[in-house]
């Protein structure tokens, strides 16, 4: 596998590990395990077992040559990380994307006739939280850097520019412009995954199937799509991610921000949200992504081991949520964007049923 490891085909700008675990900024993804690893720590590739989800790479994966193997891995990465970003109709619009096949996702693959529709929602123009149009007078963004209070850096390293416009760090989506996203390039979000053990009176419930304890997480039902999701949101300019995580959870799941009840619980909430563990940092496969604007997130797990702190709070859905509830974690979950993947990482970390 040394020839694969040394190959330059896996470039940092596509948003996945370029050398199966060798150094890229912040976090990276091992293409064979699809797990996050610390930069600078090499994780040697392990052949996927026949029963693993990676067996769909095909029977020739272990026997074919390096070039075919690389191609299969890239196509598999495109299918895993860039599916909802190529959905047929862009959300909250009647705009249809140009269909992008798996083999044409990467910018490194030539497609001379690629000419997707351009769409930026009218409602974001002129908003204080949104960028002006590219080329507009007075708008001189510093790409790939912290631009004043706006973080224009990607978690995956530097992204490319075409005609002074950022290119999606994973690849083509079939739609140019910003869609309904406020920023050109990465739009940074934060996703708090709040968990507790499911209990029957004082005992933790055990799954009959896996013989493992059942974990629950706080899920909201989005008003815009009807899908269940983690109660996250966008990071405000200059805001620390940990502040966003707490604020979004309170707004979306407790809906008591600024109320007398919230002030009573403030000390408990502050303590609870000071002990999170990072689960994921990077690109989100989101319906709202375009060729020139996309969502990246930091997902952190805040776990109530005893169930006696946040686990006892009464929930109240915020303005953007239709419902909020504790939801059992299992492989049957169908969640918004990449949230199912984030939840699976939490289940693995906690050793719970999946």
CSV table of C-alpha atoms in Angstrom, one decimal, residues 9-344:
chain,number,residue,atom,x,y,z
A,9,UNK,CA,-4.1,12.0,-5.9
A,10,UNK,CA,-5.7,12.5,-2.5
A,11,UNK,CA,-5.2,16.3,-2.3
A,12,UNK,CA,-6.0,18.2,0.9
A,13,UNK,CA,-8.5,20.4,-1.0
A,14,UNK,CA,-10.9,17.6,-1.6
A,15,UNK,CA,-11.5,17.5,2.1
A,16,UNK,CA,-10.3,14.0,2.9
A,17,UNK,CA,-7.0,12.6,4.1
A,18,UNK,CA,-4.4,12.9,1.4
A,19,UNK,CA,-2.2,10.2,2.7
A,20,UNK,CA,-4.3,7.8,4.8
A,21,UNK,CA,-3.7,9.6,8.1
A,22,UNK,CA,-0.6,11.6,7.4
A,23,UNK,CA,-0.6,15.3,8.3
A,24,UNK,CA,-3.3,17.7,7.2
A,25,UNK,CA,-4.5,20.7,9.3
A,26,UNK,CA,-6.7,20.0,12.4
A,27,UNK,CA,-8.6,16.8,11.8
A,28,UNK,CA,-8.7,14.4,8.9
A,29,UNK,CA,-10.5,11.3,7.7
A,30,UNK,CA,-8.9,7.9,7.2
A,31,UNK,CA,-10.5,6.8,3.9
A,32,UNK,CA,-10.5,3.1,4.8
A,33,UNK,CA,-12.2,3.5,8.2
A,34,UNK,CA,-13.9,6.9,7.7
A,35,UNK,CA,-12.8,7.7,11.3
A,36,UNK,CA,-11.3,11.0,12.5
A,37,UNK,CA,-7.7,10.9,13.5
A,38,UNK,CA,-5.4,13.5,15.1
A,39,UNK,CA,-3.1,15.2,12.6
A,40,UNK,CA,0.4,13.8,12.5
A,41,UNK,CA,-0.7,10.4,13.8
A,42,UNK,CA,-0.4,7.7,11.1
A,43,UNK,CA,-3.2,5.1,11.1
A,44,UNK,CA,-2.2,2.2,8.8
A,45,UNK,CA,-4.9,1.1,6.4
A,46,UNK,CA,-6.6,-2.1,7.4
A,47,UNK,CA,-8.3,-4.2,4.7
A,48,UNK,CA,-12.1,-4.1,5.2
A,49,UNK,CA,-13.8,-7.3,6.4
A,50,UNK,CA,-16.2,-8.9,4.1
A,51,UNK,CA,-19.1,-8.0,6.5
A,52,UNK,CA,-18.0,-4.4,6.9
A,53,UNK,CA,-19.8,-1.5,5.2
A,54,UNK,CA,-16.7,-1.0,3.1
A,55,UNK,CA,-17.2,-4.4,1.4
A,56,UNK,CA,-19.4,-2.5,-1.1
A,57,UNK,CA,-16.1,-1.1,-2.5
A,58,UNK,CA,-16.2,-4.3,-4.6
A,59,UNK,CA,-14.6,-7.7,-4.6
A,60,UNK,CA,-11.6,-6.4,-6.6
A,61,UNK,CA,-10.6,-3.9,-3.9
A,62,UNK,CA,-7.9,-6.1,-2.4
A,63,UNK,CA,-6.8,-7.6,-5.7
A,64,UNK,CA,-6.9,-4.7,-8.2
A,65,UNK,CA,-4.0,-2.4,-8.9
A,66,UNK,CA,-3.3,0.9,-7.1
A,67,UNK,CA,-5.0,3.1,-9.7
A,68,UNK,CA,-8.3,1.2,-9.6
A,69,UNK,CA,-8.1,1.0,-5.8
A,70,UNK,CA,-7.6,4.8,-5.6
A,71,UNK,CA,-10.5,5.4,-7.9
A,72,UNK,CA,-12.8,3.1,-5.8
A,73,UNK,CA,-11.8,4.9,-2.6
A,74,UNK,CA,-12.5,8.4,-4.1
A,75,UNK,CA,-15.9,7.3,-5.5
A,76,UNK,CA,-16.7,5.8,-2.2
A,77,UNK,CA,-15.8,9.0,-0.4
A,78,UNK,CA,-18.0,11.0,-2.8
A,79,UNK,CA,-20.9,8.7,-2.1
A,80,UNK,CA,-20.3,8.9,1.7
A,81,UNK,CA,-19.7,12.6,2.1
A,82,UNK,CA,-21.3,14.3,-0.9
A,83,UNK,CA,-24.8,12.9,-1.5
A,84,UNK,CA,-27.3,15.4,0.0
A,85,UNK,CA,-25.2,18.2,-1.4
A,86,UNK,CA,-26.2,17.0,-4.8
A,87,UNK,CA,-30.0,16.6,-4.1
A,88,UNK,CA,-32.1,17.2,-7.2
A,89,UNK,CA,-34.0,20.4,-6.0
A,90,UNK,CA,-32.4,23.0,-3.9
A,91,UNK,CA,-34.2,23.6,-0.5
A,92,UNK,CA,-36.8,26.4,-0.2
A,93,UNK,CA,-36.7,27.0,-3.9
A,94,UNK,CA,-37.8,25.4,-7.2
A,95,UNK,CA,-34.2,25.5,-8.6
A,96,UNK,CA,-33.0,22.2,-9.9
A,97,UNK,CA,-29.4,21.2,-9.8
A,98,UNK,CA,-27.3,19.9,-12.7
A,99,UNK,CA,-26.9,16.2,-12.1
A,100,UNK,CA,-23.4,15.4,-11.0
A,101,UNK,CA,-22.4,11.7,-11.2
A,102,UNK,CA,-20.1,10.3,-8.6
A,103,UNK,CA,-17.1,10.1,-10.9
A,104,UNK,CA,-17.4,13.9,-11.7
A,105,UNK,CA,-17.6,15.2,-8.1
A,106,UNK,CA,-13.9,16.1,-7.7
A,107,UNK,CA,-12.7,19.3,-9.3
A,108,UNK,CA,-9.6,17.4,-10.4
A,109,UNK,CA,-11.7,15.4,-12.8
A,110,UNK,CA,-12.1,17.4,-16.1
A,111,UNK,CA,-15.6,18.4,-17.1
A,112,UNK,CA,-15.2,21.2,-19.8
A,113,UNK,CA,-19.0,21.5,-20.3
A,114,UNK,CA,-19.8,21.9,-16.6
A,115,UNK,CA,-22.2,24.9,-16.4
A,116,UNK,CA,-24.5,24.6,-13.4
A,117,UNK,CA,-27.4,27.0,-12.6
A,118,UNK,CA,-26.5,29.9,-10.4
A,119,UNK,CA,-28.7,30.7,-7.4
A,120,UNK,CA,-28.5,33.0,-4.4
A,121,UNK,CA,-31.7,33.6,-2.5
A,122,UNK,CA,-33.0,37.1,-2.6
A,123,UNK,CA,-33.8,37.1,1.1
A,124,UNK,CA,-30.1,37.0,2.2
A,125,UNK,CA,-29.0,40.0,0.1
A,126,UNK,CA,-28.4,43.0,2.3
A,127,UNK,CA,-28.6,41.0,5.5
A,128,UNK,CA,-26.1,42.0,8.2
A,129,UNK,CA,-25.1,38.3,8.7
A,130,UNK,CA,-24.5,37.7,5.0
A,131,UNK,CA,-21.7,38.5,2.6
A,132,UNK,CA,-22.2,40.9,-0.3
A,133,UNK,CA,-21.8,39.7,-3.9
A,134,UNK,CA,-18.4,38.8,-5.2
A,135,UNK,CA,-16.9,42.0,-6.8
A,136,UNK,CA,-19.3,44.3,-5.0
A,137,UNK,CA,-17.6,47.6,-4.0
A,138,UNK,CA,-16.0,47.5,-0.6
A,139,UNK,CA,-16.1,43.7,-0.3
A,140,UNK,CA,-12.5,42.4,-0.2
A,141,UNK,CA,-12.6,39.1,1.7
A,142,UNK,CA,-9.5,37.5,3.0
A,143,UNK,CA,-10.1,33.9,1.9
A,144,UNK,CA,-8.6,31.0,3.9
A,145,UNK,CA,-8.1,33.2,6.9
A,146,UNK,CA,-9.9,34.8,9.8
A,147,UNK,CA,-11.3,37.9,8.2
A,148,UNK,CA,-12.0,40.4,11.0
A,149,UNK,CA,-14.6,38.5,13.0
A,150,UNK,CA,-15.6,36.2,10.2
A,151,UNK,CA,-13.8,32.8,10.0
A,152,UNK,CA,-13.2,32.0,6.4
A,153,UNK,CA,-10.9,29.1,7.1
A,154,UNK,CA,-11.9,25.5,6.4
A,155,UNK,CA,-11.3,22.7,8.9
A,156,UNK,CA,-9.7,20.8,6.0
A,157,UNK,CA,-7.1,23.3,4.9
A,158,UNK,CA,-7.0,25.8,2.1
A,159,UNK,CA,-9.7,25.7,-0.5
A,160,UNK,CA,-9.3,26.7,-4.1
A,161,UNK,CA,-10.6,29.9,-5.8
A,162,UNK,CA,-12.0,30.2,-9.3
A,163,UNK,CA,-12.6,33.8,-10.6
A,164,UNK,CA,-12.1,35.0,-7.0
A,165,UNK,CA,-14.8,32.7,-5.8
A,166,UNK,CA,-14.3,29.8,-3.3
A,167,UNK,CA,-14.8,26.2,-4.6
A,168,UNK,CA,-16.5,23.6,-2.5
A,169,UNK,CA,-13.7,21.8,-0.7
A,170,UNK,CA,-15.3,18.3,-1.5
A,171,UNK,CA,-16.3,19.0,-5.1
A,172,UNK,CA,-19.1,19.8,-7.5
A,173,UNK,CA,-22.7,20.1,-6.3
A,174,UNK,CA,-24.5,21.0,-9.5
A,175,UNK,CA,-25.3,24.5,-8.3
A,176,UNK,CA,-23.2,27.7,-8.1
A,177,UNK,CA,-23.9,30.8,-6.0
A,178,UNK,CA,-24.6,30.7,-2.3
A,179,UNK,CA,-28.2,29.3,-2.2
A,180,UNK,CA,-29.5,30.3,1.2
A,181,UNK,CA,-26.2,30.3,2.9
A,182,UNK,CA,-24.8,33.7,4.2
A,183,UNK,CA,-21.1,33.3,3.5
A,184,UNK,CA,-19.1,32.5,0.5
A,185,UNK,CA,-16.9,29.5,1.3
A,186,UNK,CA,-17.3,27.7,4.6
A,187,UNK,CA,-20.3,28.6,6.8
A,188,UNK,CA,-19.3,27.5,10.3
A,189,UNK,CA,-21.8,25.7,12.5
A,190,UNK,CA,-21.8,23.9,15.9
A,191,UNK,CA,-23.8,20.8,16.9
A,192,UNK,CA,-24.3,19.9,20.5
A,193,UNK,CA,-25.0,16.2,20.9
A,194,UNK,CA,-26.6,15.9,24.4
A,195,UNK,CA,-26.9,12.3,25.6
A,196,UNK,CA,-28.1,10.2,28.6
A,197,UNK,CA,-28.7,6.5,29.3
A,198,UNK,CA,-32.2,5.3,28.8
A,199,UNK,CA,-33.5,4.1,32.1
A,200,UNK,CA,-36.3,2.0,33.4
A,201,UNK,CA,-36.7,3.4,36.9
A,202,UNK,CA,-33.1,3.2,38.2
A,203,UNK,CA,-31.7,0.7,35.8
A,204,UNK,CA,-30.2,1.4,32.4
A,205,UNK,CA,-32.1,-0.4,29.7
A,206,UNK,CA,-30.2,-3.0,27.7
A,207,UNK,CA,-30.9,-3.8,24.0
A,208,UNK,CA,-32.2,-7.3,23.4
A,209,UNK,CA,-30.4,-7.4,20.1
A,210,UNK,CA,-26.9,-6.1,20.9
A,211,UNK,CA,-26.9,-6.7,24.7
A,212,UNK,CA,-25.5,-3.2,25.0
A,213,UNK,CA,-26.9,-0.2,26.9
A,214,UNK,CA,-29.3,2.1,25.1
A,215,UNK,CA,-28.2,5.7,24.7
A,216,UNK,CA,-30.6,8.6,24.0
A,217,UNK,CA,-29.9,12.0,22.5
A,218,UNK,CA,-31.9,15.2,22.3
A,219,UNK,CA,-33.4,15.6,18.9
A,220,UNK,CA,-35.4,18.4,17.3
A,221,UNK,CA,-37.7,18.1,14.4
A,222,UNK,CA,-36.9,20.9,11.9
A,223,UNK,CA,-39.8,23.0,10.6
A,224,UNK,CA,-38.2,23.5,7.2
A,225,UNK,CA,-37.8,19.8,6.2
A,226,UNK,CA,-39.6,17.9,8.9
A,227,UNK,CA,-36.5,15.8,9.5
A,228,UNK,CA,-35.1,15.0,13.0
A,229,UNK,CA,-31.8,16.6,13.7
A,230,UNK,CA,-29.2,17.6,16.4
A,231,UNK,CA,-30.2,21.1,17.8
A,232,UNK,CA,-27.3,23.0,16.3
A,233,UNK,CA,-26.8,26.3,14.4
A,234,UNK,CA,-24.4,28.7,12.9
A,235,UNK,CA,-21.5,30.3,14.7
A,236,UNK,CA,-21.9,34.1,15.0
A,237,UNK,CA,-19.0,36.3,13.9
A,238,UNK,CA,-16.4,36.4,16.7
A,239,UNK,CA,-18.2,33.8,18.7
A,240,UNK,CA,-16.4,30.9,20.4
A,241,UNK,CA,-17.7,27.5,19.3
A,242,UNK,CA,-18.4,26.4,22.9
A,243,UNK,CA,-20.6,29.4,23.4
A,244,UNK,CA,-22.5,28.5,20.2
A,245,UNK,CA,-23.1,25.0,21.3
A,246,UNK,CA,-24.7,26.1,24.6
A,247,UNK,CA,-26.7,28.9,23.0
A,248,UNK,CA,-28.1,26.7,20.2
A,249,UNK,CA,-29.1,24.0,22.6
A,250,UNK,CA,-30.9,26.4,24.8
A,251,UNK,CA,-32.6,28.2,21.9
A,252,UNK,CA,-33.7,25.0,20.1
A,253,UNK,CA,-34.4,22.5,22.8
A,254,UNK,CA,-35.1,24.6,26.0
A,255,UNK,CA,-36.4,27.8,24.4
A,256,UNK,CA,-35.8,29.6,27.7
A,257,UNK,CA,-33.0,31.8,26.8
A,258,UNK,CA,-33.3,35.0,28.8
A,259,UNK,CA,-36.2,33.8,30.9
A,260,UNK,CA,-36.3,33.5,34.7
A,261,UNK,CA,-36.3,29.7,34.5
A,262,UNK,CA,-33.1,29.8,32.4
A,263,UNK,CA,-31.4,32.0,34.9
A,264,UNK,CA,-32.2,29.6,37.7
A,265,UNK,CA,-30.6,26.8,35.7
A,266,UNK,CA,-27.7,28.9,34.4
A,267,UNK,CA,-25.1,27.5,36.8
A,268,UNK,CA,-26.0,23.9,36.1
A,269,UNK,CA,-26.1,24.4,32.3
A,270,UNK,CA,-22.7,26.2,32.4
A,271,UNK,CA,-21.2,23.4,34.3
A,272,UNK,CA,-22.7,20.8,32.0
A,273,UNK,CA,-21.5,22.5,28.8
A,274,UNK,CA,-18.0,22.9,30.1
A,275,UNK,CA,-17.3,19.2,29.8
A,276,UNK,CA,-17.9,18.3,26.2
A,277,UNK,CA,-15.9,15.9,24.0
A,278,UNK,CA,-15.3,16.6,20.4
A,279,UNK,CA,-16.8,14.0,18.1
A,280,UNK,CA,-16.3,15.5,14.6
A,281,UNK,CA,-14.9,18.6,12.9
A,282,UNK,CA,-15.3,19.2,9.2
A,283,UNK,CA,-17.5,19.2,6.2
A,284,UNK,CA,-21.3,18.5,6.5
A,285,UNK,CA,-23.2,16.8,3.6
A,286,UNK,CA,-26.0,19.3,3.7
A,287,UNK,CA,-28.8,20.1,1.2
A,288,UNK,CA,-27.9,23.8,1.4
A,289,UNK,CA,-24.4,23.4,0.0
A,290,UNK,CA,-23.4,24.8,-3.3
A,291,UNK,CA,-20.3,24.9,-5.4
A,292,UNK,CA,-19.3,28.2,-3.7
A,293,UNK,CA,-20.7,27.9,-0.2
A,294,UNK,CA,-20.9,25.0,2.2
A,295,UNK,CA,-21.4,24.1,5.8
A,296,UNK,CA,-18.7,22.8,8.2
A,297,UNK,CA,-19.3,22.0,11.8
A,298,UNK,CA,-17.8,21.1,15.2
A,299,UNK,CA,-19.9,18.4,16.8
A,300,UNK,CA,-19.4,17.8,20.5
A,301,UNK,CA,-20.9,15.3,22.9
A,302,UNK,CA,-22.2,16.4,26.3
A,303,UNK,CA,-23.1,13.4,28.3
A,304,UNK,CA,-25.3,13.3,31.4
A,305,UNK,CA,-24.0,10.0,32.9
A,306,UNK,CA,-26.4,10.0,35.9
A,307,UNK,CA,-29.4,11.5,34.1
A,308,UNK,CA,-29.8,13.9,37.0
A,309,UNK,CA,-28.9,17.2,35.4
A,310,UNK,CA,-29.9,18.2,31.9
A,311,UNK,CA,-31.5,14.7,31.6
A,312,UNK,CA,-34.3,16.0,33.9
A,313,UNK,CA,-35.0,19.3,32.1
A,314,UNK,CA,-38.4,19.8,30.5
A,315,UNK,CA,-38.0,20.5,26.8
A,316,UNK,CA,-39.7,23.3,24.8
A,317,UNK,CA,-39.1,23.6,21.0
A,318,UNK,CA,-37.6,26.8,19.8
A,319,UNK,CA,-38.7,28.9,16.8
A,320,UNK,CA,-36.9,26.8,14.2
A,321,UNK,CA,-38.1,23.4,15.7
A,322,UNK,CA,-41.5,21.8,15.5
A,323,UNK,CA,-40.8,19.2,18.2
A,324,UNK,CA,-38.0,18.2,20.7
A,325,UNK,CA,-37.6,14.9,22.5
A,326,UNK,CA,-35.2,12.3,23.8
A,327,UNK,CA,-34.6,9.8,21.0
A,328,UNK,CA,-33.2,6.3,21.3
A,329,UNK,CA,-29.9,5.8,19.4
A,330,UNK,CA,-29.8,3.0,16.8
A,331,UNK,CA,-28.8,2.2,13.3
A,332,UNK,CA,-32.4,2.8,12.2
A,333,UNK,CA,-32.1,6.6,12.7
A,334,UNK,CA,-32.7,8.8,9.6
A,335,UNK,CA,-31.5,12.3,10.4
A,336,UNK,CA,-30.9,15.6,8.7
A,337,UNK,CA,-27.6,16.2,6.8
A,338,UNK,CA,-24.7,14.2,8.2
A,339,UNK,CA,-26.2,13.9,11.7
A,340,UNK,CA,-26.7,10.1,11.6
A,341,UNK,CA,-22.9,9.8,11.1
A,342,UNK,CA,-22.2,12.0,14.1
A,343,UNK,CA,-24.6,10.0,16.3
A,344,UNK,CA,-23.0,6.8,15.2
